[in-house]
PDB file of C-alpha atoms in Angstrom:
ATOM      1  CA  MET A1256      93.009 156.304 233.947  1.00 52.00           C
ATOM      2  CA  TRP A1257      93.899 154.965 230.515  1.00 53.00           C
ATOM      3  CA  THR A1258      94.750 151.618 231.975  1.00 55.00           C
ATOM      4  CA  GLU A1259      91.355 151.507 233.614  1.00 56.00           C
ATOM      5  CA  LEU A1260      89.647 152.044 230.273  1.00 52.00           C
ATOM      6  CA  ARG A1261      91.689 149.300 228.637  1.00 55.00           C
ATOM      7  CA  LYS A1262      90.744 146.877 231.345  1.00 60.00           C
ATOM      8  CA  ASN A1263      87.114 147.467 230.583  1.00 59.00           C
ATOM      9  CA  ARG A1264      86.168 144.971 227.920  1.00 62.00           C
ATOM     10  CA  PHE A1265      83.535 147.259 226.425  1.00 61.00           C
ATOM     11  CA  ALA A1266      85.950 150.139 225.869  1.00 57.00           C
ATOM     12  CA  PRO A1267      86.555 151.076 222.201  1.00 63.00           C
ATOM     13  CA  CYS A1268      89.883 149.845 220.790  1.00 63.00           C
ATOM     14  CA  SER A1269      91.773 151.582 218.029  1.00 74.00           C
ATOM     15  CA  GLY A1270      93.000 149.626 214.958  1.00 79.00           C
ATOM     16  CA  PHE A1271      91.526 147.315 212.333  1.00 82.00           C
ATOM     17  CA  THR A1272      89.701 144.091 212.873  1.00 88.00           C
ATOM     18  CA  LEU A1273      90.769 140.885 211.165  1.00 88.00           C
ATOM     19  CA  ILE A1274      87.719 140.988 208.887  1.00 90.00           C
ATOM     20  CA  GLU A1275      88.544 144.510 207.714  1.00 89.00           C
ATOM     21  CA  LEU A1276      92.095 143.454 206.873  1.00 89.00           C
ATOM     22  CA  VAL A1277      90.935 140.341 204.989  1.00 91.00           C
ATOM     23  CA  VAL A1278      88.372 142.337 202.966  1.00 91.00           C
ATOM     24  CA  THR A1279      91.016 144.952 202.099  1.00 91.00           C
ATOM     25  CA  LEU A1280      93.455 142.274 200.939  1.00 92.00           C
ATOM     26  CA  ALA A1281      90.728 140.601 198.866  1.00 91.00           C
ATOM     27  CA  ILE A1282      89.935 143.894 197.128  1.00 91.00           C
ATOM     28  CA  LEU A1283      93.639 144.545 196.423  1.00 92.00           C
ATOM     29  CA  GLY A1284      94.036 141.017 195.031  1.00 90.00           C
ATOM     30  CA  LEU A1285      91.038 141.495 192.760  1.00 90.00           C
ATOM     31  CA  LEU A1286      92.396 144.800 191.468  1.00 88.00           C
ATOM     32  CA  ALA A1287      95.791 143.193 190.810  1.00 86.00           C
ATOM     33  CA  THR A1288      94.260 140.333 188.797  1.00 87.00           C
ATOM     34  CA  VAL A1289      92.281 142.822 186.705  1.00 84.00           C
ATOM     35  CA  ALA A1290      95.332 145.036 186.098  1.00 79.00           C
ATOM     36  CA  MET A1291      97.774 142.237 185.200  1.00 85.00           C
ATOM     37  CA  PRO A1292      96.477 141.567 181.645  1.00 83.00           C
ATOM     38  CA  LEU A1293      96.562 145.303 180.958  1.00 84.00           C
ATOM     39  CA  VAL A1294     100.193 145.476 182.039  1.00 85.00           C
ATOM     40  CA  GLU A1295     101.087 142.492 179.832  1.00 87.00           C
ATOM     41  CA  LEU A1296      99.284 144.102 176.885  1.00 90.00           C
ATOM     42  CA  THR A1297     101.154 147.358 177.435  1.00 90.00           C
ATOM     43  CA  VAL A1298     104.500 145.535 177.508  1.00 90.00           C
ATOM     44  CA  GLN A1299     103.659 143.653 174.295  1.00 92.00           C
ATOM     45  CA  ARG A1300     102.605 146.884 172.549  1.00 93.00           C
ATOM     46  CA  ALA A1301     105.884 148.536 173.559  1.00 94.00           C
ATOM     47  CA  LYS A1302     107.875 145.593 172.172  1.00 93.00           C
ATOM     48  CA  GLU A1303     105.875 145.723 168.932  1.00 94.00           C
ATOM     49  CA  GLN A1304     106.546 149.455 168.552  1.00 96.00           C
ATOM     50  CA  GLU A1305     110.244 148.806 169.090  1.00 95.00           C
ATOM     51  CA  LEU A1306     110.165 146.012 166.487  1.00 95.00           C
ATOM     52  CA  ARG A1307     108.456 148.291 163.935  1.00 95.00           C
ATOM     53  CA  ALA A1308     110.983 151.074 164.534  1.00 96.00           C
ATOM     54  CA  ASP A1309     113.980 148.704 164.345  1.00 96.00           C
ATOM     55  CA  LEU A1310     112.760 147.099 161.110  1.00 95.00           C
ATOM     56  CA  ARG A1311     112.124 150.515 159.563  1.00 96.00           C
ATOM     57  CA  GLU A1312     115.589 151.761 160.607  1.00 96.00           C
ATOM     58  CA  MET A1313     117.432 148.723 159.228  1.00 95.00           C
ATOM     59  CA  ARG A1314     115.428 148.580 156.004  1.00 96.00           C
ATOM     60  CA  THR A1315     116.075 152.280 155.430  1.00 96.00           C
ATOM     61  CA  ALA A1316     119.804 151.689 155.964  1.00 96.00           C
ATOM     62  CA  ILE A1317     119.797 148.763 153.507  1.00 95.00           C
ATOM     63  CA  ASP A1318     118.020 150.938 150.928  1.00 95.00           C
ATOM     64  CA  ALA A1319     120.486 153.799 151.524  1.00 95.00           C
ATOM     65  CA  TYR A1320     123.400 151.395 150.977  1.00 94.00           C
ATOM     66  CA  HIS A1321     121.833 150.216 147.721  1.00 93.00           C
ATOM     67  CA  ALA A1322     121.187 153.809 146.590  1.00 94.00           C
ATOM     68  CA  ALA A1323     124.806 154.751 147.361  1.00 93.00           C
ATOM     69  CA  GLN A1324     125.967 151.799 145.305  1.00 91.00           C
ATOM     70  CA  LEU A1325     123.733 152.850 142.375  1.00 89.00           C
ATOM     71  CA  ASP A1326     125.154 156.392 142.651  1.00 89.00           C
ATOM     72  CA  GLY A1327     128.669 154.983 142.318  1.00 86.00           C
ATOM     73  CA  ARG A1328     129.713 155.853 145.872  1.00 88.00           C
ATOM     74  CA  ILE A1329     130.321 152.184 146.719  1.00 87.00           C
ATOM     75  CA  VAL A1330     132.386 149.873 144.537  1.00 85.00           C
ATOM     76  CA  MET A1331     130.289 146.875 143.583  1.00 80.00           C
ATOM     77  CA  GLU A1332     131.710 143.393 143.283  1.00 78.00           C
ATOM     78  CA  ALA A1333     131.648 141.802 139.836  1.00 73.00           C
ATOM     79  CA  ASN A1334     128.825 139.400 140.688  1.00 77.00           C
ATOM     80  CA  GLY A1335     127.132 141.649 143.280  1.00 77.00           C
ATOM     81  CA  ASN A1336     123.713 143.219 143.168  1.00 85.00           C
ATOM     82  CA  GLY A1337     124.382 146.299 145.282  1.00 87.00           C
ATOM     83  CA  TYR A1338     123.119 145.145 148.664  1.00 92.00           C
ATOM     84  CA  PRO A1339     125.313 144.899 151.775  1.00 93.00           C
ATOM     85  CA  PRO A1340     126.943 141.529 152.492  1.00 92.00           C
ATOM     86  CA  ASP A1341     125.803 141.619 156.140  1.00 92.00           C
ATOM     87  CA  LEU A1342     124.299 143.927 158.773  1.00 93.00           C
ATOM     88  CA  LYS A1343     127.692 144.598 160.348  1.00 93.00           C
ATOM     89  CA  THR A1344     128.829 146.332 157.131  1.00 92.00           C
ATOM     90  CA  LEU A1345     126.118 148.947 157.659  1.00 94.00           C
ATOM     91  CA  VAL A1346     127.670 149.801 161.037  1.00 94.00           C
ATOM     92  CA  ASP A1347     131.368 149.428 160.145  1.00 93.00           C
ATOM     93  CA  GLY A1348     130.947 151.523 157.010  1.00 91.00           C
ATOM     94  CA  VAL A1349     132.467 151.307 153.544  1.00 91.00           C
ATOM     95  CA  LYS A1350     134.919 153.542 151.707  1.00 91.00           C
ATOM     96  CA  ASP A1351     133.343 156.333 149.714  1.00 88.00           C
ATOM     97  CA  ALA A1352     134.412 155.742 146.107  1.00 86.00           C
ATOM     98  CA  SER A1353     133.599 159.343 145.186  1.00 85.00           C
ATOM     99  CA  ASP A1354     136.228 160.657 147.633  1.00 81.00           C
ATOM    100  CA  ALA A1355     139.568 161.226 145.852  1.00 81.00           C
ATOM    101  CA  SER A1356     141.598 160.869 149.045  1.00 85.00           C
ATOM    102  CA  GLY A1357     140.059 157.475 149.826  1.00 77.00           C
ATOM    103  CA  LYS A1358     139.725 158.327 153.514  1.00 86.00           C
ATOM    104  CA  LYS A1359     136.044 159.176 153.680  1.00 91.00           C
ATOM    105  CA  MET A1360     133.723 156.427 154.915  1.00 91.00           C
ATOM    106  CA  LEU A1361     129.977 155.952 154.462  1.00 93.00           C
ATOM    107  CA  TYR A1362     128.060 154.766 157.527  1.00 94.00           C
ATOM    108  CA  PHE A1363     124.438 153.672 157.411  1.00 95.00           C
ATOM    109  CA  LEU A1364     123.671 152.537 160.993  1.00 95.00           C
ATOM    110  CA  ARG A1365     125.070 153.512 164.369  1.00 94.00           C
ATOM    111  CA  ARG A1366     124.403 150.050 165.743  1.00 94.00           C
ATOM    112  CA  VAL A1367     122.458 146.943 164.835  1.00 94.00           C
ATOM    113  CA  PRO A1368     119.501 146.745 167.211  1.00 95.00           C
ATOM    114  CA  ARG A1369     118.580 143.506 168.948  1.00 94.00           C
ATOM    115  CA  ASP A1370     115.327 141.881 167.832  1.00 94.00           C
ATOM    116  CA  PRO A1371     112.915 142.719 170.691  1.00 94.00           C
ATOM    117  CA  MET A1372     110.951 139.519 170.055  1.00 92.00           C
ATOM    118  CA  SER A1373     114.024 137.279 170.140  1.00 90.00           C
ATOM    119  CA  ASN A1374     114.504 134.813 172.967  1.00 87.00           C
ATOM    120  CA  GLU A1375     118.241 134.564 172.279  1.00 88.00           C
ATOM    121  CA  PRO A1376     120.555 135.094 175.266  1.00 88.00           C
ATOM    122  CA  GLN A1377     122.289 138.457 175.603  1.00 87.00           C
ATOM    123  CA  SER A1378     125.624 136.835 174.708  1.00 89.00           C
ATOM    124  CA  VAL A1379     124.410 136.435 171.094  1.00 91.00           C
ATOM    125  CA  PRO A1380     125.393 139.454 168.952  1.00 92.00           C
ATOM    126  CA  PRO A1381     122.395 141.608 167.905  1.00 92.00           C
ATOM    127  CA  GLN A1382     122.924 140.992 164.176  1.00 90.00           C
ATOM    128  CA  GLU A1383     122.431 137.269 164.761  1.00 92.00           C
ATOM    129  CA  THR A1384     118.991 137.738 166.344  1.00 93.00           C
ATOM    130  CA  TRP A1385     117.437 138.758 163.002  1.00 94.00           C
ATOM    131  CA  GLY A1386     116.389 136.671 160.067  1.00 92.00           C
ATOM    132  CA  LEU A1387     118.061 137.754 156.812  1.00 92.00           C
ATOM    133  CA  ARG A1388     116.699 137.512 153.301  1.00 93.00           C
ATOM    134  CA  SER A1389     119.004 137.498 150.315  1.00 92.00           C
ATOM    135  CA  TYR A1390     118.147 139.232 147.048  1.00 90.00           C
ATOM    136  CA  ASP A1391     118.032 135.845 145.302  1.00 87.00           C
ATOM    137  CA  SER A1392     115.609 134.381 147.858  1.00 87.00           C
ATOM    138  CA  PRO A1393     111.837 134.228 147.200  1.00 86.00           C
ATOM    139  CA  PRO A1394     109.647 136.428 149.438  1.00 80.00           C
ATOM    140  CA  ASP A1395     107.460 133.548 150.633  1.00 82.00           C
ATOM    141  CA  ASN A1396     110.492 131.504 151.750  1.00 84.00           C
ATOM    142  CA  PRO A1397     113.212 133.957 152.877  1.00 85.00           C
ATOM    143  CA  GLN A1398     116.728 132.517 152.989  1.00 87.00           C
ATOM    144  CA  SER A1399     120.037 134.136 153.846  1.00 87.00           C
ATOM    145  CA  GLY A1400     122.693 134.283 151.158  1.00 86.00           C
ATOM    146  CA  ARG A1401     125.582 136.405 149.936  1.00 89.00           C
ATOM    147  CA  ASP A1402     123.811 139.719 150.640  1.00 91.00           C
ATOM    148  CA  VAL A1403     121.122 141.284 152.841  1.00 92.00           C
ATOM    149  CA  TYR A1404     118.075 142.406 150.891  1.00 93.00           C
ATOM    150  CA  ASP A1405     115.649 142.411 153.835  1.00 93.00           C
ATOM    151  CA  VAL A1406     115.481 141.656 157.562  1.00 95.00           C
ATOM    152  CA  PHE A1407     112.693 140.094 159.599  1.00 94.00           C
ATOM    153  CA  SER A1408     112.035 138.818 163.098  1.00 94.00           C
ATOM    154  CA  ARG A1409     112.569 135.096 163.570  1.00 92.00           C
ATOM    155  CA  SER A1410     109.899 134.936 166.279  1.00 92.00           C
ATOM    156  CA  GLU A1411     107.061 132.471 165.702  1.00 90.00           C
ATOM    157  CA  GLU A1412     104.665 134.471 167.907  1.00 92.00           C
ATOM    158  CA  MET A1413     101.621 136.344 166.641  1.00 91.00           C
ATOM    159  CA  GLY A1414     101.309 140.105 166.867  1.00 91.00           C
ATOM    160  CA  LEU A1415      98.351 141.947 168.311  1.00 89.00           C
ATOM    161  CA  ASN A1416      97.265 142.614 164.714  1.00 90.00           C
ATOM    162  CA  GLY A1417      96.935 138.863 164.040  1.00 91.00           C
ATOM    163  CA  ARG A1418     100.021 138.568 161.801  1.00 93.00           C
ATOM    164  CA  PRO A1419     103.145 136.631 162.808  1.00 93.00           C
ATOM    165  CA  TYR A1420     106.106 138.864 163.648  1.00 92.00           C
ATOM    166  CA  ARG A1421     108.220 137.199 160.995  1.00 89.00           C
ATOM    167  CA  GLU A1422     105.872 138.619 158.310  1.00 90.00           C
ATOM    168  CA  TRP A1423     106.208 142.251 159.420  1.00 89.00           C
TER     169      TRP A1423
END
């Protein structure tokens, strides 16, 4: 009996017509094009939050190193100014001068984070993805030198707040 109904050209068929499928795909395509900028914005906001947190963490570690040096817990070089010579020193640690046994170490960072705005390949060490400013360098033209007074992103891109990432 079913085969007799299918042979009848006026019998109702189950399934979707080509027009229904095309309209559905058009609606899905439109929704995808509307959602794509929102996804890109969300990704950029997440990267900016990571950049803010990484800069805050490293700057706090640099300040803690300097404070430990001022407290006499780190031996300062004769011509030094109390800032770490590089970011790796914050991770590797330095000997605590206040410890009589000389075995205690001071650590300021667990790891140097990678600059989230950097386009450097993963083979580049994280400490080389950041721009470094020496204590002797002017703030408007940061240059690396014999110490690390500040860190910044080397990215030339603009943030969502309208300021370049390298000025954060």
